[in-house]
């Protein structure tokens, strides 16, 4: 490793003030990939001070100029796509096709967010008084605290940081402890693209030592968080009490509904990809199938057959279809749920760790399918975040919708049917932030809003035409050019 991995504060690459570090490992084989600053509240203070200072000039930099830097970052990401994808596979395990997709989302988001720099539309509207002008414009909020998970370690920081910076905010960025390297590349690229010092500040370290102090810090005005529902709600509580804006993207328990008239071969492809892609560790992963009782057994057989054939291994190997889980703790969680599942449904595929041969040093678990699971069984209700699928029988579309909507979470849902009437009823009635028809639960595109209902979110949406909403305040401006006192509702009555 030629260059050390350091925090990026005020345009300088720095160790943690304490000098402490933590190690990053490859989950496929345990290789040591590097050491990173184990920062603390004092480093957060430095980063907030830098971001506060930089905000003074960044907010006055014309938005199209801010956006050009984001665009240039997009160009650099595109040039380095393959290297970044390989580094990501080494760091968190998902297979190369998927890490390429993750980086591509960063490129797409850069171009999309850069375009916003020349739009960022406000509203002008007639005043109710003569000789008076009225308009609303977007204003940046100030310093944004960005806290991200490890499962989309390039895409998620892109969704947050690119719009935040285009809008004129400065940022303090704390990436997940399992994927520091991708955050380091992200920040290096923005430095290279010409971002002024202090606009983006990167602080490595744990949730308790860096994340929590960011939530508490009075100099941070908005927190954008993606991660588990438990941590997100804690942040909402603390940050909310301090009067901060808190934008949350949290857990999921996404369902694919399969009706008796569906194309079962297509549904099988979609289920296998949605349930076992990224080893089940996507926020939009399908972890329950709500299938019409007439086709339950046939579909379970098809899905199980495919799950058993999936090739586990190092994601850098082109033959691998399912990589490792991100760390040992995730494997333990999956094992615990599989043990619970054995009492809740019929195990039709997988059901154990995978540790033979080349897998010995990695965190692997077999793709696992339970059939005939009750809709309220723990494995059909709780987020597992691993390669475990529960198939639940339903008797009608109405029942499927009701079971879907009873979940604590509401990120994405999907329906397979050949009946256009049922498809439209489902589009209307499924209460999730994203609904797919004849498509799995994953595959969001950056130019549509992304986010979920209930325990998945708190009303914000990332990306799409909503991308600036979490990071801007609306400012309404009235200009009176009548030259006399006009008293709106009073003179207007
Ligand atoms: P997590 O444990 O909640 O961690 C997310 C981030 O928060 C990490 O950077 C973590 O730091 C930090 N953190 C932990 N405790 C904190 C605290 N008390 N205060 C402030 N920050 C804290 O989630 P994860 O296990 O990394 O990610 C998996 C979860 O993310 C799943 O529930 C998944 O559904 C969800 N997710 C949701 C979406 C979505 O868009 N809805 C997308 C992807 C993932 P450390 O890494 O240092 O602990
Ligand atoms: Mg790692």
Short mmCIF file of C-alpha atoms and ligand atoms in Angstrom, two decimals:
data_model
loop_
_atom_site.label_atom_id
_atom_site.label_comp_id
_atom_site.label_asym_id
_atom_site.label_seq_id
_atom_site.Cartn_x
_atom_site.Cartn_y
_atom_site.Cartn_z
CA UNK A 1 0.00 0.00 0.00
CA UNK A 2 1.73 3.15 -1.16
CA UNK A 3 -0.48 5.73 0.50
CA UNK A 4 -1.79 5.56 4.06
CA UNK A 5 -5.53 5.71 4.66
CA UNK A 6 -6.23 8.90 6.59
CA UNK A 7 -9.03 11.24 7.53
CA UNK A 8 -9.61 14.16 5.15
CA UNK A 9 -10.19 17.36 7.09
CA UNK A 10 -9.89 20.89 5.75
CA UNK A 11 -8.21 19.55 2.62
CA UNK A 12 -5.50 17.71 4.59
CA UNK A 13 -4.98 13.99 5.10
CA UNK A 14 -4.65 13.38 8.83
CA UNK A 15 -4.39 10.61 11.41
CA UNK A 16 -6.86 10.46 14.27
CA UNK A 17 -5.74 12.83 17.02
CA UNK A 18 -5.46 9.81 19.33
CA UNK A 19 -3.24 8.05 16.80
CA UNK A 20 -5.40 4.95 17.08
CA UNK A 21 -6.36 2.84 14.06
CA UNK A 22 -8.66 -0.01 13.11
CA UNK A 23 -8.15 -2.73 10.51
CA UNK A 24 -10.12 -3.47 7.35
CA UNK A 25 -10.43 -7.09 6.18
CA UNK A 26 -11.60 -8.94 3.11
CA UNK A 27 -14.67 -10.99 4.11
CA UNK A 28 -13.97 -13.63 1.47
CA UNK A 29 -10.60 -14.70 2.87
CA UNK A 30 -9.67 -12.60 5.89
CA UNK A 31 -6.88 -10.69 4.10
CA UNK A 32 -5.80 -7.51 5.84
CA UNK A 33 -6.55 -4.58 3.50
CA UNK A 34 -5.30 -1.64 5.51
CA UNK A 35 -5.52 0.38 8.71
CA UNK A 36 -7.69 3.46 9.17
CA UNK A 37 -7.89 6.21 11.78
CA UNK A 38 -10.09 5.20 14.73
CA UNK A 39 -11.26 8.77 15.22
CA UNK A 40 -13.11 10.28 18.14
CA UNK A 41 -15.16 13.35 19.08
CA UNK A 42 -12.07 15.60 18.86
CA UNK A 43 -11.64 14.68 15.18
CA UNK A 44 -15.35 15.32 14.61
CA UNK A 45 -14.84 18.78 16.13
CA UNK A 46 -12.00 19.47 13.70
CA UNK A 47 -14.09 18.31 10.76
CA UNK A 48 -17.10 20.41 11.78
CA UNK A 49 -14.90 23.46 12.22
CA UNK A 50 -13.48 22.94 8.73
CA UNK A 51 -16.95 22.44 7.23
CA UNK A 52 -18.30 25.51 9.01
CA UNK A 53 -15.50 27.65 7.69
CA UNK A 54 -15.78 26.31 4.14
CA UNK A 55 -19.54 26.88 4.12
CA UNK A 56 -18.99 30.64 4.08
CA UNK A 57 -17.57 30.60 0.59
CA UNK A 58 -19.10 27.39 -0.77
CA UNK A 59 -22.65 28.63 -0.33
CA UNK A 60 -21.73 31.70 -2.41
CA UNK A 61 -20.08 29.67 -5.17
CA UNK A 62 -22.59 29.61 -8.04
CA UNK A 63 -24.53 26.35 -8.07
CA UNK A 64 -23.52 25.52 -11.67
CA UNK A 65 -19.86 25.84 -10.61
CA UNK A 66 -20.42 23.59 -7.61
CA UNK A 67 -22.15 21.14 -9.91
CA UNK A 68 -19.25 21.16 -12.38
CA UNK A 69 -16.99 19.74 -9.69
CA UNK A 70 -19.49 16.96 -9.06
CA UNK A 71 -19.62 16.31 -12.80
CA UNK A 72 -15.82 16.09 -12.95
CA UNK A 73 -15.91 13.63 -10.06
CA UNK A 74 -18.38 11.57 -12.12
CA UNK A 75 -15.91 11.54 -15.02
CA UNK A 76 -13.10 10.33 -12.77
CA UNK A 77 -15.34 7.64 -11.28
CA UNK A 78 -16.21 6.47 -14.81
CA UNK A 79 -12.51 6.20 -15.74
CA UNK A 80 -11.77 4.19 -12.58
CA UNK A 81 -14.94 2.12 -12.54
CA UNK A 82 -13.23 -1.25 -12.83
CA UNK A 83 -10.58 -0.56 -10.18
CA UNK A 84 -13.19 0.80 -7.80
CA UNK A 85 -15.43 -2.22 -8.36
CA UNK A 86 -12.56 -4.60 -7.64
CA UNK A 87 -11.62 -2.73 -4.50
CA UNK A 88 -15.23 -2.86 -3.36
CA UNK A 89 -15.52 -6.61 -3.92
CA UNK A 90 -12.33 -7.12 -1.90
CA UNK A 91 -13.62 -4.89 0.84
CA UNK A 92 -17.21 -6.05 1.32
CA UNK A 93 -17.62 -9.21 -0.69
CA UNK A 94 -20.37 -8.73 -3.27
CA UNK A 95 -19.59 -10.06 -6.72
CA UNK A 96 -17.98 -7.93 -9.41
CA UNK A 97 -21.08 -7.53 -11.56
CA UNK A 98 -22.78 -6.00 -8.54
CA UNK A 99 -19.89 -3.81 -7.41
CA UNK A 100 -19.68 -2.47 -10.97
CA UNK A 101 -23.35 -1.61 -10.63
CA UNK A 102 -22.71 0.13 -7.31
CA UNK A 103 -20.00 2.31 -8.88
CA UNK A 104 -22.24 2.95 -11.89
CA UNK A 105 -24.86 4.36 -9.52
CA UNK A 106 -22.22 6.83 -8.37
CA UNK A 107 -21.59 7.86 -11.98
CA UNK A 108 -25.31 8.15 -12.74
CA UNK A 109 -25.86 10.15 -9.59
CA UNK A 110 -22.95 12.49 -10.37
CA UNK A 111 -24.38 13.36 -13.78
CA UNK A 112 -27.91 13.68 -12.42
CA UNK A 113 -26.90 15.82 -9.43
CA UNK A 114 -24.63 17.95 -11.62
CA UNK A 115 -27.64 18.76 -13.81
CA UNK A 116 -29.45 20.03 -10.72
CA UNK A 117 -26.84 22.75 -10.41
CA UNK A 118 -28.35 24.41 -13.47
CA UNK A 119 -31.93 23.77 -12.40
CA UNK A 120 -32.47 23.93 -8.67
CA UNK A 121 -35.77 25.50 -9.59
CA UNK A 122 -37.66 27.73 -7.25
CA UNK A 123 -41.13 29.12 -7.67
CA UNK A 124 -42.37 32.56 -8.63
CA UNK A 125 -46.00 33.33 -8.06
CA UNK A 126 -48.19 36.45 -8.25
CA UNK A 127 -48.46 38.49 -5.09
CA UNK A 128 -51.92 39.27 -3.75
CA UNK A 129 -50.87 42.94 -3.56
CA UNK A 130 -50.13 45.29 -6.44
CA UNK A 131 -46.50 46.17 -7.20
CA UNK A 132 -45.10 43.32 -5.18
CA UNK A 133 -43.05 40.33 -6.27
CA UNK A 134 -43.15 36.87 -4.61
CA UNK A 135 -40.88 33.86 -5.01
CA UNK A 136 -39.47 30.84 -3.20
CA UNK A 137 -35.86 29.71 -3.56
CA UNK A 138 -33.86 26.82 -2.16
CA UNK A 139 -31.12 27.65 0.34
CA UNK A 140 -28.47 25.25 1.67
CA UNK A 141 -28.90 24.18 5.29
CA UNK A 142 -25.27 24.41 6.41
CA UNK A 143 -23.11 21.49 7.52
CA UNK A 144 -24.52 18.07 6.62
CA UNK A 145 -23.57 14.96 8.62
CA UNK A 146 -23.52 11.92 6.36
CA UNK A 147 -23.59 8.46 7.98
CA UNK A 148 -23.62 5.47 5.65
CA UNK A 149 -23.73 1.63 5.74
CA UNK A 150 -21.40 -0.88 4.11
CA UNK A 151 -23.72 -2.62 1.64
CA UNK A 152 -23.66 0.08 -1.07
CA UNK A 153 -20.44 1.78 -0.03
CA UNK A 154 -20.11 3.94 -3.13
CA UNK A 155 -23.70 4.42 -4.28
CA UNK A 156 -25.15 5.54 -0.95
CA UNK A 157 -22.50 8.21 -0.23
CA UNK A 158 -23.09 9.43 -3.81
CA UNK A 159 -26.86 9.72 -3.30
CA UNK A 160 -26.28 11.83 -0.23
CA UNK A 161 -23.12 13.83 -0.76
CA UNK A 162 -23.56 14.81 -4.39
CA UNK A 163 -26.90 16.60 -3.93
CA UNK A 164 -25.80 18.00 -0.55
CA UNK A 165 -22.73 19.62 -2.15
CA UNK A 166 -24.52 20.83 -5.29
CA UNK A 167 -27.08 22.51 -3.01
CA UNK A 168 -24.29 24.46 -1.30
CA UNK A 169 -23.89 22.54 1.95
CA UNK A 170 -20.56 21.38 3.27
CA UNK A 171 -20.25 17.92 4.81
CA UNK A 172 -18.78 15.66 7.44
CA UNK A 173 -18.83 12.07 6.18
CA UNK A 174 -18.62 9.00 8.40
CA UNK A 175 -18.65 5.76 6.43
CA UNK A 176 -19.37 2.30 7.84
CA UNK A 177 -16.52 0.62 9.69
CA UNK A 178 -16.67 -2.34 7.29
CA UNK A 179 -16.09 -0.25 4.15
CA UNK A 180 -13.65 2.57 4.83
CA UNK A 181 -11.69 2.10 1.61
CA UNK A 182 -14.58 3.04 -0.68
CA UNK A 183 -15.13 6.25 1.30
CA UNK A 184 -11.43 7.02 1.00
CA UNK A 185 -11.56 6.62 -2.81
CA UNK A 186 -14.72 8.72 -2.91
CA UNK A 187 -13.03 11.58 -1.05
CA UNK A 188 -9.80 11.31 -3.07
CA UNK A 189 -11.81 11.63 -6.25
CA UNK A 190 -13.56 14.76 -5.03
CA UNK A 191 -10.23 16.27 -4.01
CA UNK A 192 -8.91 15.53 -7.48
CA UNK A 193 -12.05 16.98 -9.08
CA UNK A 194 -11.20 20.31 -7.45
CA UNK A 195 -13.44 20.49 -4.40
CA UNK A 196 -12.16 23.31 -2.17
CA UNK A 197 -10.67 22.36 1.24
CA UNK A 198 -13.21 21.80 4.00
CA UNK A 199 -16.23 21.30 1.75
CA UNK A 200 -16.09 17.52 2.20
CA UNK A 201 -14.53 16.15 5.38
CA UNK A 202 -14.06 12.43 5.91
CA UNK A 203 -13.80 11.01 9.42
CA UNK A 204 -13.25 7.28 9.90
CA UNK A 205 -14.30 5.56 13.08
CA UNK A 206 -17.09 3.79 14.91
CA UNK A 207 -20.74 4.66 15.32
CA UNK A 208 -20.26 5.47 18.98
CA UNK A 209 -17.01 7.45 18.65
CA UNK A 210 -17.75 9.37 15.44
CA UNK A 211 -21.40 8.85 14.41
CA UNK A 212 -22.91 9.69 17.75
CA UNK A 213 -20.77 12.83 18.32
CA UNK A 214 -21.86 14.01 14.87
CA UNK A 215 -25.51 13.65 15.83
CA UNK A 216 -24.83 15.60 19.02
CA UNK A 217 -22.67 18.31 17.48
CA UNK A 218 -24.39 21.73 17.40
CA UNK A 219 -22.44 22.68 14.27
CA UNK A 220 -24.11 19.94 12.19
CA UNK A 221 -27.55 21.00 10.99
CA UNK A 222 -28.82 18.04 9.05
CA UNK A 223 -28.06 14.34 9.42
CA UNK A 224 -28.59 12.02 6.49
CA UNK A 225 -28.38 8.42 7.66
CA UNK A 226 -28.75 5.05 5.98
CA UNK A 227 -28.56 1.95 8.12
CA UNK A 228 -30.56 -0.14 10.54
CA UNK A 229 -33.91 0.95 11.91
CA UNK A 230 -32.74 0.71 15.51
CA UNK A 231 -29.79 3.05 15.03
CA UNK A 232 -31.81 5.35 12.76
CA UNK A 233 -34.57 5.81 15.28
CA UNK A 234 -32.02 6.51 18.01
CA UNK A 235 -30.50 9.20 15.79
CA UNK A 236 -33.95 10.63 15.07
CA UNK A 237 -34.61 10.85 18.80
CA UNK A 238 -31.33 12.53 19.73
CA UNK A 239 -31.04 14.73 16.67
CA UNK A 240 -34.72 15.62 16.71
CA UNK A 241 -34.48 16.79 20.30
CA UNK A 242 -31.65 19.08 19.21
CA UNK A 243 -33.82 20.52 16.45
CA UNK A 244 -31.90 19.01 13.54
CA UNK A 245 -33.29 17.81 10.29
CA UNK A 246 -32.91 14.05 10.19
CA UNK A 247 -33.29 12.12 6.93
CA UNK A 248 -33.42 8.35 7.44
CA UNK A 249 -33.23 5.32 5.14
CA UNK A 250 -33.50 2.19 7.23
CA UNK A 251 -34.36 -1.49 7.19
CA UNK A 252 -36.53 -3.55 4.89
CA UNK A 253 -38.45 -6.82 4.69
CA UNK A 254 -39.38 -6.65 1.07
CA UNK A 255 -41.95 -8.99 -0.45
CA UNK A 256 -42.46 -10.36 -3.94
CA UNK A 257 -46.10 -11.30 -4.53
CA UNK A 258 -46.64 -14.09 -7.04
CA UNK A 259 -50.19 -14.65 -8.27
CA UNK A 260 -51.40 -17.92 -9.79
CA UNK A 261 -51.43 -16.40 -13.31
CA UNK A 262 -47.78 -15.24 -13.12
CA UNK A 263 -44.95 -16.32 -15.39
CA UNK A 264 -43.29 -18.61 -12.84
CA UNK A 265 -40.00 -18.90 -14.72
CA UNK A 266 -39.62 -15.11 -14.76
CA UNK A 267 -40.73 -14.86 -11.13
CA UNK A 268 -38.12 -17.49 -10.19
CA UNK A 269 -35.34 -15.53 -11.91
CA UNK A 270 -36.41 -12.36 -10.13
CA UNK A 271 -36.76 -14.02 -6.72
CA UNK A 272 -33.34 -15.67 -6.89
CA UNK A 273 -31.67 -12.43 -7.97
CA UNK A 274 -33.53 -10.29 -5.42
CA UNK A 275 -33.10 -12.70 -2.50
CA UNK A 276 -29.51 -13.85 -2.99
CA UNK A 277 -27.86 -10.97 -4.86
CA UNK A 278 -25.42 -9.16 -2.54
CA UNK A 279 -25.87 -12.29 -0.40
CA UNK A 280 -29.26 -10.94 0.71
CA UNK A 281 -27.64 -7.83 2.18
CA UNK A 282 -29.47 -5.22 0.13
CA UNK A 283 -31.93 -2.88 1.76
CA UNK A 284 -34.27 -3.82 -1.09
CA UNK A 285 -33.51 -7.57 -0.91
CA UNK A 286 -36.51 -9.86 -1.25
CA UNK A 287 -36.76 -11.83 1.96
CA UNK A 288 -40.35 -13.04 1.68
CA UNK A 289 -42.42 -14.33 -1.20
CA UNK A 290 -46.18 -14.08 -0.81
CA UNK A 291 -47.33 -16.72 -3.25
CA UNK A 292 -50.81 -17.86 -4.25
CA UNK A 293 -51.54 -21.25 -2.69
CA UNK A 294 -52.27 -22.80 -6.11
CA UNK A 295 -48.66 -22.27 -7.24
CA UNK A 296 -46.80 -22.27 -3.90
CA UNK A 297 -45.37 -25.76 -4.16
CA UNK A 298 -44.34 -25.42 -7.80
CA UNK A 299 -42.65 -22.08 -7.19
CA UNK A 300 -40.92 -23.29 -4.01
CA UNK A 301 -39.50 -26.22 -5.93
CA UNK A 302 -38.14 -24.00 -8.71
CA UNK A 303 -36.65 -21.43 -6.33
CA UNK A 304 -35.08 -24.13 -4.13
CA UNK A 305 -33.55 -25.88 -7.14
CA UNK A 306 -31.94 -22.64 -8.28
CA UNK A 307 -30.78 -21.64 -4.80
CA UNK A 308 -28.98 -24.98 -4.40
CA UNK A 309 -27.07 -24.41 -7.64
CA UNK A 310 -25.75 -20.96 -6.80
CA UNK A 311 -21.97 -20.94 -6.69
CA UNK A 312 -20.48 -19.43 -3.55
CA UNK A 313 -17.01 -17.95 -3.53
CA UNK A 314 -14.79 -14.92 -3.80
CA UNK A 315 -16.66 -12.21 -5.71
CA UNK A 316 -13.55 -11.50 -7.78
CA UNK A 317 -13.88 -14.95 -9.38
CA UNK A 318 -16.09 -14.58 -12.48
CA UNK A 319 -17.79 -17.91 -11.75
CA UNK A 320 -19.01 -16.81 -8.31
CA UNK A 321 -22.71 -16.00 -8.01
CA UNK A 322 -22.92 -15.37 -4.26
CA UNK A 323 -20.12 -13.80 -2.22
CA UNK A 324 -19.52 -13.84 1.52
CA UNK A 325 -21.49 -12.00 4.18
CA UNK A 326 -19.77 -8.84 5.28
CA UNK A 327 -18.47 -10.06 8.63
CA UNK A 328 -18.58 -12.85 11.20
CA UNK A 329 -21.40 -11.23 13.14
CA UNK A 330 -23.68 -11.27 10.09
CA UNK A 331 -23.03 -15.00 9.69
CA UNK A 332 -24.03 -15.53 13.32
CA UNK A 333 -27.23 -13.55 12.81
CA UNK A 334 -28.09 -15.60 9.74
CA UNK A 335 -27.38 -18.86 11.57
CA UNK A 336 -29.60 -17.80 14.45
CA UNK A 337 -32.50 -17.02 12.10
CA UNK A 338 -32.01 -20.26 10.19
CA UNK A 339 -32.29 -22.13 13.50
CA UNK A 340 -35.52 -20.24 14.22
CA UNK A 341 -36.76 -20.92 10.69
CA UNK A 342 -36.35 -24.64 11.13
CA UNK A 343 -39.20 -24.47 13.62
CA UNK A 344 -41.27 -22.13 11.47
CA UNK A 345 -41.28 -23.56 7.95
CA UNK A 346 -40.07 -26.31 5.73
CA UNK A 347 -36.39 -26.03 4.82
CA UNK A 348 -36.16 -26.64 1.06
CA UNK A 349 -32.66 -25.31 0.29
CA UNK A 350 -29.46 -24.48 2.17
CA UNK A 351 -29.66 -24.13 5.92
CA UNK A 352 -26.01 -24.12 6.95
CA UNK A 353 -22.76 -22.18 6.87
CA UNK A 354 -20.50 -22.91 3.95
CA UNK A 355 -16.89 -23.39 4.97
CA UNK A 356 -15.42 -26.12 2.80
CA UNK A 357 -12.28 -25.74 0.67
CA UNK A 358 -11.67 -22.20 -0.57
CA UNK A 359 -14.48 -20.87 1.64
CA UNK A 360 -12.74 -21.82 4.89
CA UNK A 361 -11.40 -18.36 5.73
CA UNK A 362 -14.46 -16.39 4.65
CA UNK A 363 -17.90 -15.53 6.05
CA UNK A 364 -20.06 -17.74 3.86
CA UNK A 365 -23.57 -19.08 4.33
CA UNK A 366 -25.61 -21.19 1.92
CA UNK A 367 -28.54 -19.54 0.14
CA UNK A 368 -31.46 -20.79 2.22
CA UNK A 369 -35.14 -21.17 1.40
CA UNK A 370 -38.01 -21.98 3.76
CA UNK A 371 -41.40 -22.88 2.24
CA UNK A 372 -44.87 -22.87 3.82
CA UNK A 373 -43.90 -20.25 6.40
CA UNK A 374 -46.72 -18.50 8.29
CA UNK A 375 -47.03 -14.81 7.45
CA UNK A 376 -46.37 -13.81 11.07
CA UNK A 377 -43.43 -16.16 11.69
CA UNK A 378 -40.28 -14.40 12.85
CA UNK A 379 -38.34 -15.22 9.67
CA UNK A 380 -41.22 -13.72 7.64
CA UNK A 381 -41.35 -10.55 9.72
CA UNK A 382 -37.88 -9.59 10.97
CA UNK A 383 -35.08 -8.21 8.83
CA UNK A 384 -32.34 -10.85 8.59
CA UNK A 385 -30.05 -9.14 6.06
CA UNK A 386 -28.68 -12.39 4.72
CA UNK A 387 -29.39 -15.09 2.16
CA UNK A 388 -32.58 -16.40 3.77
CA UNK A 389 -35.93 -16.46 1.99
CA UNK A 390 -39.35 -17.24 3.50
CA UNK A 391 -42.17 -18.35 1.19
CA UNK A 392 -45.64 -17.65 2.54
CA UNK A 393 -48.94 -18.95 1.08
CA UNK A 394 -51.73 -16.49 0.38
CA UNK A 395 -55.23 -17.06 -1.02
CA UNK A 396 -55.79 -13.79 -2.84
CA UNK A 397 -54.25 -10.52 -3.90
CA UNK A 398 -56.10 -8.78 -1.09
CA UNK A 399 -54.49 -11.06 1.48
CA UNK A 400 -51.05 -10.58 -0.09
CA UNK A 401 -51.42 -6.80 0.04
CA UNK A 402 -52.60 -6.94 3.61
CA UNK A 403 -49.63 -9.12 4.67
CA UNK A 404 -47.23 -6.86 2.79
CA UNK A 405 -48.61 -3.74 4.44
CA UNK A 406 -48.59 -5.24 7.93
CA UNK A 407 -44.76 -5.19 7.93
CA UNK A 408 -42.79 -2.93 10.22
CA UNK A 409 -40.94 -1.86 7.06
CA UNK A 410 -41.99 -0.39 3.72
CA UNK A 411 -39.12 -0.02 1.27
CA UNK A 412 -40.00 -2.01 -1.84
CA UNK A 413 -42.53 -4.59 -2.97
CA UNK A 414 -43.28 -6.38 -6.19
CA UNK A 415 -46.07 -8.28 -7.91
CA UNK A 416 -45.93 -10.91 -10.62
CA UNK A 417 -49.21 -11.25 -12.49
CA UNK A 418 -50.46 -11.31 -16.08
CA UNK A 419 -53.63 -9.46 -15.12
CA UNK A 420 -53.44 -5.72 -15.69
CA UNK A 421 -56.33 -5.06 -13.30
CA UNK A 422 -54.54 -6.80 -10.46
CA UNK A 423 -51.30 -5.04 -11.32
CA UNK A 424 -52.94 -1.63 -11.05
CA UNK A 425 -54.78 -2.52 -7.85
CA UNK A 426 -51.43 -3.60 -6.36
CA UNK A 427 -49.70 -0.41 -7.54
CA UNK A 428 -52.38 1.55 -5.73
CA UNK A 429 -52.61 -0.51 -2.56
CA UNK A 430 -49.04 -1.64 -1.76
CA UNK A 431 -47.79 0.77 0.89
CA UNK A 432 -44.09 0.84 0.11
CA UNK A 433 -41.87 3.61 -1.24
CA UNK A 434 -41.10 1.54 -4.34
CA UNK A 435 -43.40 -0.89 -6.19
CA UNK A 436 -42.32 -3.15 -9.05
CA UNK A 437 -44.56 -4.99 -11.50
CA UNK A 438 -43.20 -8.19 -13.05
CA UNK A 439 -39.72 -7.30 -11.74
CA UNK A 440 -37.95 -8.20 -8.48
CA UNK A 441 -37.64 -5.90 -5.47
CA UNK A 442 -34.25 -4.47 -6.41
CA UNK A 443 -33.01 -2.27 -9.24
CA UNK A 444 -33.90 1.32 -8.35
CA UNK A 445 -32.83 3.93 -10.90
CA UNK A 446 -31.21 7.14 -9.67
CA UNK A 447 -33.62 9.56 -11.36
CA UNK A 448 -36.61 8.36 -9.35
CA UNK A 449 -37.12 9.08 -5.65
CA UNK A 450 -35.77 6.36 -3.35
CA UNK A 451 -36.97 5.60 0.14
CA UNK A 452 -39.57 3.81 2.16
CA UNK A 453 -42.55 4.04 4.45
CA UNK A 454 -43.12 3.03 8.09
CA UNK A 455 -39.97 1.70 9.82
CA UNK A 456 -37.91 2.17 6.64
CA UNK A 457 -37.95 5.94 6.62
CA UNK A 458 -39.21 9.19 8.06
CA UNK A 459 -40.75 10.75 5.00
CA UNK A 460 -37.66 11.80 3.09
CA UNK A 461 -36.68 10.53 -0.34
CA UNK A 462 -33.20 10.43 -1.83
CA UNK A 463 -32.21 10.86 -5.49
CA UNK A 464 -34.78 11.58 -8.20
CA UNK A 465 -36.41 15.00 -8.43
CA UNK A 466 -36.51 14.98 -4.62
CA UNK A 467 -32.72 14.80 -4.16
CA UNK A 468 -32.34 18.37 -2.91
CA UNK A 469 -35.19 18.19 -0.41
CA UNK A 470 -33.24 16.75 2.54
CA UNK A 471 -30.45 19.28 2.01
CA UNK A 472 -32.26 22.57 1.40
CA UNK A 473 -34.54 24.99 3.17
CA UNK A 474 -37.22 26.81 1.23
CA UNK A 475 -36.88 30.55 1.54
CA UNK A 476 -39.88 32.71 0.54
CA UNK A 477 -38.95 36.19 -0.61
CA UNK A 478 -41.27 39.17 -1.09
CA UNK A 479 -40.15 42.33 -2.84
CA UNK A 480 -42.47 45.30 -2.50
CA UNK A 481 -41.87 47.94 -5.15
CA UNK A 482 -45.01 50.00 -4.48
CA UNK A 483 -43.15 52.51 -2.34
CA UNK A 484 -45.85 52.45 0.35
CA UNK A 485 -46.85 50.27 3.28
CA UNK A 486 -48.90 47.30 2.10
CA UNK A 487 -50.27 44.95 4.73
CA UNK A 488 -51.24 41.76 2.81
CA UNK A 489 -54.29 40.11 4.39
CA UNK A 490 -55.28 43.32 6.14
CA UNK A 491 -55.36 45.70 3.19
CA UNK A 492 -56.61 42.90 1.00
CA UNK A 493 -59.76 42.02 2.93
P1 LIG B 1 -26.03 0.22 11.12
O1 LIG B 1 -25.39 -0.68 12.07
O2 LIG B 1 -27.24 0.95 11.55
O3 LIG B 1 -24.89 1.24 10.69
C1 LIG B 1 -25.10 2.27 9.75
C2 LIG B 1 -24.12 3.39 9.99
O4 LIG B 1 -24.41 4.01 11.25
C3 LIG B 1 -22.67 2.94 10.10
O5 LIG B 1 -21.83 3.92 9.55
C4 LIG B 1 -22.48 2.83 11.60
O6 LIG B 1 -21.14 2.90 12.00
C5 LIG B 1 -23.26 4.01 12.09
N1 LIG B 1 -23.69 3.94 13.47
C6 LIG B 1 -23.82 2.85 14.27
N2 LIG B 1 -24.26 3.21 15.49
C7 LIG B 1 -24.39 4.56 15.49
C8 LIG B 1 -24.80 5.52 16.45
N3 LIG B 1 -25.18 5.16 17.67
N4 LIG B 1 -24.81 6.82 16.10
C9 LIG B 1 -24.47 7.20 14.85
N5 LIG B 1 -24.06 6.34 13.90
C10 LIG B 1 -24.03 5.03 14.21
O7 LIG B 1 -26.41 -0.52 9.78
P2 LIG B 1 -25.52 -1.56 8.98
O8 LIG B 1 -25.57 -2.84 9.69
O9 LIG B 1 -24.21 -0.98 8.65
O10 LIG B 1 -26.34 -1.64 7.63
C11 LIG B 1 -27.37 -2.53 7.43
C12 LIG B 1 -28.71 -1.87 7.62
O11 LIG B 1 -28.85 -0.76 6.73
C13 LIG B 1 -29.88 -2.75 7.30
O12 LIG B 1 -30.88 -2.60 8.26
C14 LIG B 1 -30.35 -2.24 5.95
O13 LIG B 1 -31.70 -2.52 5.65
C15 LIG B 1 -30.09 -0.81 6.07
N6 LIG B 1 -29.98 -0.18 4.76
C16 LIG B 1 -31.01 0.58 4.34
C17 LIG B 1 -30.97 1.18 3.10
C18 LIG B 1 -32.10 2.06 2.65
O14 LIG B 1 -31.89 2.83 1.74
N7 LIG B 1 -33.27 2.00 3.25
C19 LIG B 1 -29.87 0.98 2.27
C20 LIG B 1 -28.83 0.17 2.73
C21 LIG B 1 -28.90 -0.41 3.98
P3 LIG B 1 -20.25 1.55 12.15
O15 LIG B 1 -20.20 0.90 10.84
O16 LIG B 1 -18.95 2.11 12.55
O17 LIG B 1 -20.93 0.73 13.18
MG1 LIG B 2 -13.95 -5.06 5.22
#
